[in-house]
C-alpha cells in the first residue's frame, strides 16, 4: 500500500534525499555558474554545500524539503562561489581623519608611481641589469643617486619597510655589541615594532640611558665602554614627552659618538624629505637635517610622510651602507621591482618642489584648503540627510585630522566634515554602531570614526574626483 502523499511531504528529510553532484551539475540552474566559474570550482562548491547540508541533517537540524531542492542548493552554490571569487583587498573611503592610516594602507601613491608600477608589472625591466655594460646591475642603483641628492647622504639602500631597515642596520653594524639609546626613545610602533625587541632580534645589547623625560649628554658618555658599537637616536614619532624634559640633540650625540670612534644611527620613522613649513604645516625633522647633524646612518619609511610605497630606506656613510648591503640579511629583506617602480617616480617629484603639493597625493591631502572641505561638507550633508531619513541628524562640523602613522602626533590639521547622530538620542550607542556597520557594508565601504555619541566623517581624503561615486553610493543607503 502506497503511503498517503500528505505524510510523505512531512517525512523528515534525510541525507539520502539530497540530489547527487552529477544531477546538480547537469541542472539548468548550474549552467551559468559553470560558465562563469568553471567546472572545478563549481564542482567543489557543490560538494561543499552538499556536505554542509549532510552535516546539518546528521546533527538533527530541521530542514525543509525545499531547502534541499535543486533551486535552493543552486542558490547556495552561487553565493559560495561569489564569496570565493570576491576580492578580499577592497577600496574603501578613508573618512577617519587619519591621512596615513596604517590599517588602511598608509600613503596613496601619485599617478606617476601608479603608471610605473603598471608598466613594471607587464614588461621586463632592467631591475638588476646594467644597460651601459650589459652586465649585472644592482637594484639599489635605480634610486640611490636620487635618494642621495634629496637627502645629502653619501649612499643609500632600500629594504621592505623601516622595521626591516632598523633590524638590518643593527644586525650589520652592532651584532654582539652594545647600542646606547635614551629611555625616552624606547618606541613602540603599532604593537609589533618595539625598539627593545628589535635590538634583541638583531643580537645587540640595548643599553638604556637617562630617564623617560630627561636624558643628558653625560648619560651617553657614561654608558660607553669597549663593547659599545653605536649610539642610537629613535624619533619619538607617535608620542611627545612634554613638561620637564631634556633630550640630547642629534648633533651632540654625534659629537660624543665620533669622539669615541663610534657611529651614530638615527631611526627617523617618517622620512620627511622637505621642510613642511613651506606649506603651512608643522615642522618635522627632515632626513637632510639629520644627515647634516652628523648621523652616520639614518633609516626611514617610504610610505609615511614621504608619500611612496611601503619601503625602508637606509642612507648614510658610504662604507657603512656597503657593509649593510653585504650582510646576508639584506637579500632576505630586499624590495621587489614593484616597490622600486613606485619609489623612483615618487622621489623624482621632489626634484620639482613647486609642483609637489599638487602631484604628491599625501601632501595634496595634508594641504587641502579647509574652505574646500567645508564647501564639500555643505554639499554632502543634505544628500546624507535625505538618504538616512528623519531618524538621523546630519550636521557639518569643523574637525581636526591627523597626519597619522605616528608622524607629528600632537599636531592636528584643521579640517571639515560631517557629524551624524540619532535624532531621538535613544540607544544612541547601538544605533550608531549599526550605522557605522552599515556604512562599512557598502560596496565601497565608508570608514568613519565613532566619537562623542556621533559618527564623524572627515572629508579631507574625499577628493573631488571621488565625490560623485560617494554620493551615488550614499543614495543607496537604506536606513
Ligand atoms: C613607523 C616607524 C617604524 C616602523 O616603520 P615601518 O615602515 O612601518 O616598518 C620604525 N621606527 C619609527 C620611529 C617609526 O616611526
Coordinates of C-alpha atoms and ligand atoms in Angstrom, one line a residue:
X1 CA 0.0 0.0 0.0
X2 CA 1.4 3.4 -1.1
X3 CA 1.9 5.9 1.7
X4 CA -0.5 8.9 1.5
X5 CA 1.1 11.9 -0.2
X6 CA 0.4 14.2 2.8
X7 CA 2.5 12.1 5.2
X8 CA 5.2 11.7 2.5
X9 CA 5.5 15.5 2.3
X10 CA 6.1 15.9 6.1
X11 CA 8.5 12.9 6.4
X12 CA 11.8 14.1 7.8
X13 CA 14.4 15.0 5.2
X14 CA 17.3 12.5 5.3
X15 CA 20.8 12.7 3.7
X16 CA 19.7 10.1 1.2
X17 CA 17.2 12.7 -0.2
X18 CA 20.0 15.1 -1.3
X19 CA 20.4 15.3 -5.0
X20 CA 23.6 13.9 -6.4
X21 CA 26.6 16.0 -7.5
X22 CA 26.0 14.9 -11.1
X23 CA 22.4 15.7 -11.1
X24 CA 23.1 19.2 -9.8
X25 CA 25.9 19.8 -12.3
X26 CA 23.5 18.9 -15.1
X27 CA 20.7 21.1 -13.9
X28 CA 19.8 24.1 -15.9
X29 CA 20.3 26.4 -12.9
X30 CA 24.0 25.4 -12.5
X31 CA 24.9 26.1 -16.2
X32 CA 25.6 29.9 -15.7
X33 CA 27.8 29.1 -12.7
X34 CA 29.8 26.5 -14.7
X35 CA 30.2 29.1 -17.4
X36 CA 31.4 31.9 -15.1
X37 CA 33.5 30.0 -12.6
X38 CA 34.5 26.8 -14.4
X39 CA 33.8 23.1 -13.7
X40 CA 36.5 22.5 -11.0
X41 CA 35.4 25.4 -8.7
X42 CA 31.7 24.8 -9.3
X43 CA 32.0 21.1 -8.5
X44 CA 33.9 21.8 -5.3
X45 CA 31.3 24.3 -4.3
X46 CA 28.5 21.8 -5.0
X47 CA 30.3 19.2 -2.8
X48 CA 30.9 21.7 0.0
X49 CA 27.2 22.8 0.0
X50 CA 26.0 19.2 0.0
X51 CA 28.4 18.3 2.8
X52 CA 27.1 21.2 4.9
X53 CA 23.6 20.0 4.4
X54 CA 24.5 16.5 5.2
X55 CA 26.1 17.6 8.5
X56 CA 23.1 19.7 9.4
X57 CA 20.9 16.7 8.8
X58 CA 23.1 14.4 10.8
X59 CA 23.1 17.0 13.6
X60 CA 19.3 16.7 13.6
X61 CA 18.7 20.3 12.3
X62 CA 15.2 20.6 11.0
X63 CA 15.5 21.2 7.2
X64 CA 12.6 21.7 4.9
X65 CA 12.3 19.7 1.7
X66 CA 12.5 22.9 -0.3
X67 CA 15.9 23.8 1.1
X68 CA 17.4 20.5 -0.3
X69 CA 15.6 21.1 -3.7
X70 CA 17.8 22.0 -6.6
X71 CA 16.9 25.7 -6.8
X72 CA 17.8 26.3 -3.1
X73 CA 21.1 24.4 -3.5
X74 CA 21.9 26.2 -6.7
X75 CA 21.5 29.5 -4.8
X76 CA 23.8 28.4 -2.0
X77 CA 26.4 27.2 -4.6
X78 CA 26.2 30.6 -6.3
X79 CA 26.8 32.5 -3.1
X80 CA 29.6 30.2 -2.2
X81 CA 31.3 30.8 -5.5
X82 CA 30.6 34.6 -5.3
X83 CA 32.4 34.7 -2.0
X84 CA 35.3 32.6 -3.2
X85 CA 35.9 34.8 -6.2
X86 CA 35.3 38.2 -4.5
X87 CA 38.4 40.2 -3.9
X88 CA 39.5 40.5 -0.3
X89 CA 41.5 43.7 -0.7
X90 CA 38.9 46.3 -1.4
X91 CA 38.8 50.1 -1.9
X92 CA 37.3 52.0 1.0
X93 CA 36.7 55.6 1.7
X94 CA 39.0 56.7 4.4
X95 CA 37.0 59.3 6.3
X96 CA 38.7 58.6 9.6
X97 CA 40.5 61.9 9.6
X98 CA 43.9 60.0 9.7
X99 CA 45.5 60.5 6.4
X100 CA 48.4 58.0 6.7
X101 CA 46.2 55.3 8.3
X102 CA 48.3 52.2 8.8
X103 CA 45.3 49.8 8.8
X104 CA 44.0 51.4 5.6
X105 CA 47.3 51.1 3.7
X106 CA 49.1 54.4 4.6
X107 CA 50.2 56.6 1.7
X108 CA 48.1 56.9 -1.5
X109 CA 50.5 57.0 -4.4
X110 CA 50.9 59.7 -7.1
X111 CA 49.8 58.9 -10.6
X112 CA 53.3 58.8 -11.8
X113 CA 54.0 55.9 -9.5
X114 CA 50.9 54.1 -10.5
X115 CA 51.8 54.2 -14.2
X116 CA 55.3 53.0 -13.5
X117 CA 54.0 50.0 -11.4
X118 CA 51.6 49.0 -14.2
X119 CA 54.4 49.1 -16.7
X120 CA 56.7 47.1 -14.4
X121 CA 54.0 44.5 -13.8
X122 CA 53.7 43.7 -17.5
X123 CA 57.1 44.2 -19.1
X124 CA 60.6 43.0 -18.4
X125 CA 62.8 45.8 -16.9
X126 CA 66.4 46.5 -16.1
X127 CA 65.9 45.7 -12.4
X128 CA 69.4 44.2 -11.9
X129 CA 70.8 44.8 -15.3
X130 CA 73.3 47.4 -16.3
X131 CA 72.1 48.8 -19.7
X132 CA 75.5 50.5 -20.2
X133 CA 77.6 47.4 -20.0
X134 CA 75.2 44.6 -20.5
X135 CA 76.4 43.1 -17.2
X136 CA 74.7 42.5 -13.9
X137 CA 73.4 45.6 -12.1
X138 CA 72.3 46.4 -8.5
X139 CA 68.7 47.1 -7.9
X140 CA 69.6 49.9 -5.5
X141 CA 71.2 51.8 -8.4
X142 CA 67.7 52.6 -9.7
X143 CA 67.1 55.0 -6.8
X144 CA 70.3 55.6 -4.9
X145 CA 71.5 58.7 -6.7
X146 CA 68.1 60.3 -6.4
X147 CA 67.9 59.5 -2.6
X148 CA 71.4 60.9 -2.1
X149 CA 70.6 64.1 -3.9
X150 CA 67.4 64.6 -1.9
X151 CA 69.0 63.8 1.5
X152 CA 72.6 64.9 1.2
X153 CA 73.7 61.3 2.1
X154 CA 76.7 59.6 0.5
X155 CA 74.9 56.3 -0.1
X156 CA 71.6 54.6 0.2
X157 CA 69.9 51.2 0.1
X158 CA 66.2 50.1 0.2
X159 CA 64.5 47.2 2.1
X160 CA 61.0 46.1 2.8
X161 CA 60.0 48.6 5.4
X162 CA 61.6 50.8 8.1
X163 CA 61.3 48.0 10.7
X164 CA 63.5 45.9 8.3
X165 CA 65.8 48.8 7.8
X166 CA 66.4 49.2 11.6
X167 CA 66.8 45.4 12.1
X168 CA 69.3 45.1 9.2
X169 CA 71.3 48.2 10.3
X170 CA 71.6 47.0 13.8
X171 CA 72.4 43.4 12.7
X172 CA 75.1 44.5 10.3
X173 CA 76.7 47.2 12.4
X174 CA 76.3 46.1 16.0
X175 CA 75.6 42.3 16.3
X176 CA 77.1 41.1 19.5
X177 CA 77.8 44.6 20.7
X178 CA 76.1 47.3 22.7
X179 CA 73.8 50.0 21.4
X180 CA 73.1 53.0 23.6
X181 CA 69.5 54.5 23.5
X182 CA 67.8 57.1 25.6
X183 CA 64.9 55.7 27.8
X184 CA 62.8 58.5 26.4
X185 CA 63.1 56.9 22.9
X186 CA 62.2 53.2 23.5
X187 CA 59.4 53.5 21.0
X188 CA 56.7 51.0 20.3
X189 CA 55.0 51.4 16.9
X190 CA 51.7 49.7 16.5
X191 CA 52.4 46.9 19.0
X192 CA 54.7 44.8 16.8
X193 CA 57.7 47.1 16.5
X194 CA 59.4 47.8 19.7
X195 CA 63.0 49.0 19.9
X196 CA 64.0 46.6 22.7
X197 CA 62.6 43.6 20.8
X198 CA 64.3 44.7 17.5
X199 CA 67.6 45.1 19.4
X200 CA 67.3 41.5 20.8
X201 CA 66.5 40.1 17.3
X202 CA 69.5 41.9 15.9
X203 CA 71.7 40.3 18.5
X204 CA 72.5 43.6 20.2
X205 CA 72.5 44.5 23.8
X206 CA 70.4 47.5 24.5
X207 CA 71.9 50.0 26.9
X208 CA 69.3 52.3 28.2
X209 CA 70.4 55.7 29.4
X210 CA 68.7 58.7 31.1
X211 CA 65.1 58.6 32.3
X212 CA 61.8 58.7 30.4
X213 CA 61.7 62.5 30.5
X214 CA 65.3 63.6 30.7
X215 CA 68.5 62.4 29.1
X216 CA 71.8 64.3 29.3
X217 CA 75.0 64.2 27.3
X218 CA 76.8 62.7 30.3
X219 CA 74.4 59.8 30.3
X220 CA 75.6 58.8 26.8
X221 CA 79.2 59.4 27.7
X222 CA 79.0 57.3 30.9
X223 CA 77.4 54.4 29.0
X224 CA 80.2 54.0 26.5
X225 CA 82.7 51.1 27.1
X226 CA 84.7 48.6 25.0
X227 CA 81.6 46.7 23.9
X228 CA 79.7 49.7 22.6
X229 CA 79.1 49.8 18.8
X230 CA 76.6 52.5 18.2
X231 CA 74.8 55.5 19.8
X232 CA 71.3 55.4 18.5
X233 CA 68.5 58.0 18.4
X234 CA 64.9 57.0 17.7
X235 CA 62.5 59.6 16.6
X236 CA 59.6 59.5 19.0
X237 CA 57.2 59.6 16.1
X238 CA 54.0 58.6 17.8
X239 CA 54.1 60.4 21.1
X240 CA 55.6 63.5 22.6
X241 CA 57.1 63.9 26.0
X242 CA 56.2 67.3 27.3
X243 CA 56.9 69.3 30.5
X244 CA 60.2 68.9 32.4
X245 CA 62.1 67.3 29.6
X246 CA 65.6 67.2 28.2
X247 CA 66.9 65.3 25.2
X248 CA 70.3 65.5 23.6
X249 CA 70.3 66.8 20.1
X250 CA 71.4 64.6 17.1
X251 CA 74.5 66.9 16.7
X252 CA 75.5 66.5 20.3
X253 CA 75.1 62.7 20.3
X254 CA 77.1 62.6 17.0
X255 CA 79.9 64.6 18.7
X256 CA 80.0 62.1 21.6
X257 CA 79.9 59.1 19.2
X258 CA 82.7 60.4 17.0
X259 CA 84.9 61.4 19.9
X260 CA 84.7 57.7 21.0
X261 CA 85.2 56.3 17.5
X262 CA 81.6 55.1 17.4
X263 CA 78.8 55.6 14.9
X264 CA 75.6 57.4 15.4
X265 CA 72.5 55.9 13.9
X266 CA 69.0 57.5 13.7
X267 CA 65.7 55.7 13.2
X268 CA 63.8 58.7 11.9
X269 CA 60.5 57.0 11.3
X270 CA 58.6 59.3 8.9
X271 CA 61.2 60.1 6.3
X272 CA 60.3 63.7 5.6
X273 CA 62.4 65.0 2.6
X274 CA 61.3 68.6 2.6
X275 CA 60.6 71.3 5.1
X276 CA 56.8 71.1 5.6
X277 CA 56.6 74.6 6.9
X278 CA 56.6 76.0 3.4
X279 CA 53.1 74.7 3.1
X280 CA 52.0 75.9 6.4
X281 CA 52.4 72.5 8.0
X282 CA 54.2 71.9 11.3
X283 CA 57.9 71.2 11.1
X284 CA 59.0 67.6 11.1
X285 CA 62.8 66.9 11.1
X286 CA 64.0 66.0 7.6
X287 CA 66.4 63.3 6.6
X288 CA 68.8 66.0 5.3
X289 CA 68.8 67.9 8.6
X290 CA 69.6 64.6 10.4
X291 CA 72.4 63.9 8.0
X292 CA 73.7 67.4 8.4
X293 CA 73.6 66.9 12.2
X294 CA 76.2 64.3 11.6
X295 CA 74.3 61.0 11.7
X296 CA 76.3 58.2 10.1
X297 CA 73.2 56.1 9.2
X298 CA 69.5 57.2 9.0
X299 CA 66.6 54.9 8.4
X300 CA 63.0 55.9 7.5
X301 CA 59.8 54.6 5.9
X302 CA 58.8 55.0 2.3
X303 CA 55.0 55.2 2.9
X304 CA 54.7 57.7 5.7
X305 CA 55.4 61.4 5.1
X306 CA 57.5 60.6 2.0
X307 CA 54.3 59.5 0.3
X308 CA 55.5 56.5 -1.6
X309 CA 55.3 52.7 -1.4
X310 CA 56.0 50.6 1.7
X311 CA 59.7 50.5 2.0
X312 CA 62.5 51.1 4.4
X313 CA 65.3 53.5 3.2
X314 CA 68.7 53.4 4.8
X315 CA 71.0 56.3 4.0
X316 CA 74.4 57.3 5.3
X317 CA 78.2 56.9 5.0
X318 CA 79.4 55.0 2.0
X319 CA 81.4 52.4 3.9
X320 CA 78.6 51.7 6.4
X321 CA 75.9 51.3 3.7
X322 CA 78.3 49.0 1.8
X323 CA 78.6 46.9 5.0
X324 CA 74.8 46.8 5.4
X325 CA 74.3 45.8 1.8
X326 CA 76.8 43.0 2.1
X327 CA 75.0 41.4 5.1
X328 CA 73.1 38.2 4.0
X329 CA 70.0 39.5 5.7
X330 CA 69.8 42.3 3.0
X331 CA 68.9 39.6 0.5
X332 CA 66.1 38.4 2.6
X333 CA 64.7 41.9 3.3
X334 CA 65.2 43.4 -0.2
X335 CA 62.4 45.0 -2.1
X336 CA 60.8 43.8 -5.3
X337 CA 60.5 45.6 -8.6
X338 CA 57.0 46.9 -7.9
X339 CA 58.3 48.8 -4.9
X340 CA 61.2 50.3 -6.8
X341 CA 59.0 51.1 -9.8
X342 CA 56.7 53.1 -7.4
X343 CA 59.5 54.6 -5.3
X344 CA 61.5 56.1 -8.2
X345 CA 58.9 58.4 -9.7
X346 CA 57.7 59.4 -6.2
X347 CA 61.2 60.5 -5.3
X348 CA 61.5 62.3 -8.6
X349 CA 58.5 64.5 -7.8
X350 CA 60.7 66.0 -5.0
X351 CA 63.0 67.4 -7.7
X352 CA 60.2 69.8 -8.6
X353 CA 59.1 71.1 -5.2
X354 CA 56.9 73.9 -6.7
X355 CA 54.6 71.2 -8.0
X356 CA 54.9 68.8 -5.1
X357 CA 51.7 69.9 -3.2
X358 CA 49.7 69.2 -6.4
X359 CA 51.4 66.0 -7.5
X360 CA 52.3 64.1 -4.4
X361 CA 49.0 62.8 -3.2
X362 CA 49.7 62.7 0.5
X363 CA 51.0 66.3 0.5
X364 CA 47.9 67.4 -1.5
X365 CA 45.7 65.8 1.2
X366 CA 47.7 67.4 4.0
X367 CA 47.4 70.8 2.4
X368 CA 43.8 70.6 1.3
X369 CA 42.2 74.0 1.9
X370 CA 39.7 74.0 4.8
X371 CA 37.3 76.0 2.7
X372 CA 37.2 73.2 0.1
X373 CA 36.3 70.6 2.7
X374 CA 33.7 72.9 4.2
X375 CA 32.0 73.5 0.8
X376 CA 32.1 69.8 0.3
X377 CA 30.5 69.1 3.7
X378 CA 27.7 71.6 3.0
X379 CA 27.1 69.8 -0.3
X380 CA 27.1 66.3 1.2
X381 CA 25.1 67.0 4.4
X382 CA 21.7 67.2 2.6
X383 CA 22.5 64.2 0.5
X384 CA 23.2 62.1 3.6
X385 CA 20.3 63.6 5.5
X386 CA 18.0 62.6 2.6
X387 CA 19.4 59.1 2.4
X388 CA 19.3 58.4 6.2
X389 CA 15.9 60.0 6.8
X390 CA 14.4 61.8 9.8
X391 CA 15.8 59.3 12.4
X392 CA 19.2 60.9 11.9
X393 CA 20.7 64.4 12.2
X394 CA 23.5 65.2 9.8
X395 CA 25.5 68.3 10.6
X396 CA 28.5 69.9 9.1
X397 CA 31.3 70.4 11.6
X398 CA 34.9 71.7 11.9
X399 CA 37.1 68.7 12.7
X400 CA 40.8 68.1 13.1
X401 CA 42.5 65.5 11.0
X402 CA 45.8 63.8 11.8
X403 CA 48.8 63.0 9.6
X404 CA 48.9 59.6 11.1
X405 CA 51.4 56.7 11.2
X406 CA 52.9 58.4 14.1
X407 CA 54.1 61.4 12.2
X408 CA 53.6 64.6 14.1
X409 CA 51.4 63.0 16.7
X410 CA 50.5 66.2 18.6
X411 CA 49.7 68.4 15.6
X412 CA 46.2 68.4 14.2
X413 CA 45.2 69.6 10.7
X414 CA 42.1 71.9 10.7
X415 CA 39.6 70.1 8.6
X416 CA 35.9 69.9 7.9
X417 CA 33.3 67.1 7.8
X418 CA 30.0 65.6 8.9
X419 CA 28.7 64.6 12.3
X420 CA 25.8 62.1 12.3
X421 CA 23.8 61.3 15.4
X422 CA 20.4 59.7 16.1
X423 CA 17.6 62.3 16.2
X424 CA 15.9 60.7 19.2
X425 CA 19.1 60.2 21.3
X426 CA 17.6 56.9 22.5
X427 CA 20.0 54.0 22.4
X428 CA 22.4 56.3 20.6
X429 CA 25.4 54.0 21.1
X430 CA 23.7 51.0 19.5
X431 CA 22.1 52.9 16.7
X432 CA 25.5 54.5 15.8
X433 CA 27.2 51.1 15.8
X434 CA 24.6 49.9 13.4
X435 CA 25.0 52.9 11.1
X436 CA 28.8 52.5 11.2
X437 CA 28.4 48.8 10.3
X438 CA 26.0 49.7 7.5
X439 CA 28.5 52.2 6.0
X440 CA 31.2 49.5 6.3
X441 CA 29.0 47.1 4.4
X442 CA 28.6 49.3 1.3
X443 CA 30.1 48.1 -1.9
X444 CA 32.9 50.6 -1.3
X445 CA 32.9 50.7 2.5
X446 CA 32.9 54.1 4.2
X447 CA 35.2 54.1 7.2
X448 CA 34.4 56.9 9.7
X449 CA 35.0 57.4 13.4
X450 CA 32.7 57.0 16.4
X451 CA 33.3 59.8 18.8
X452 CA 31.3 61.8 21.3
X453 CA 28.0 60.0 20.5
X454 CA 28.2 60.7 16.8
X455 CA 29.7 59.2 13.7
X456 CA 32.3 61.6 12.3
X457 CA 33.2 61.6 8.6
X458 CA 36.3 63.7 8.0
X459 CA 36.2 64.8 4.3
X460 CA 40.0 65.5 3.9
X461 CA 40.6 62.3 2.0
X462 CA 37.5 62.5 -0.2
X463 CA 38.9 64.3 -3.1
X464 CA 36.6 65.9 -5.7
X465 CA 37.3 63.1 -8.2
X466 CA 35.7 60.6 -5.8
X467 CA 32.7 62.6 -4.8
X468 CA 30.2 61.6 -7.4
X469 CA 30.7 57.9 -6.7
X470 CA 30.5 58.6 -3.0
X471 CA 27.2 60.4 -3.4
X472 CA 25.7 57.7 -5.7
X473 CA 26.6 55.1 -3.1
X474 CA 25.1 57.1 -0.2
X475 CA 21.9 57.5 -2.1
X476 CA 21.5 53.7 -2.0
X477 CA 21.7 53.6 1.8
X478 CA 18.6 52.1 3.3
X479 CA 18.2 53.1 6.9
Ligands
LIG1 C1 56.9 53.9 11.7 C2 58.2 53.7 12.4 C3 58.9 52.5 12.3 C4 58.4 51.3 11.5 O1 58.4 51.6 10.2 P1 57.6 50.7 9.1 O2 57.9 51.3 7.8 O3 56.2 50.7 9.5 O4 58.2 49.3 9.3 C5 60.1 52.4 13.0 N1 60.5 53.4 13.7 C6 59.9 54.6 13.8 C7 60.5 55.7 14.7 C8 58.7 54.8 13.2 O5 58.1 55.9 13.3

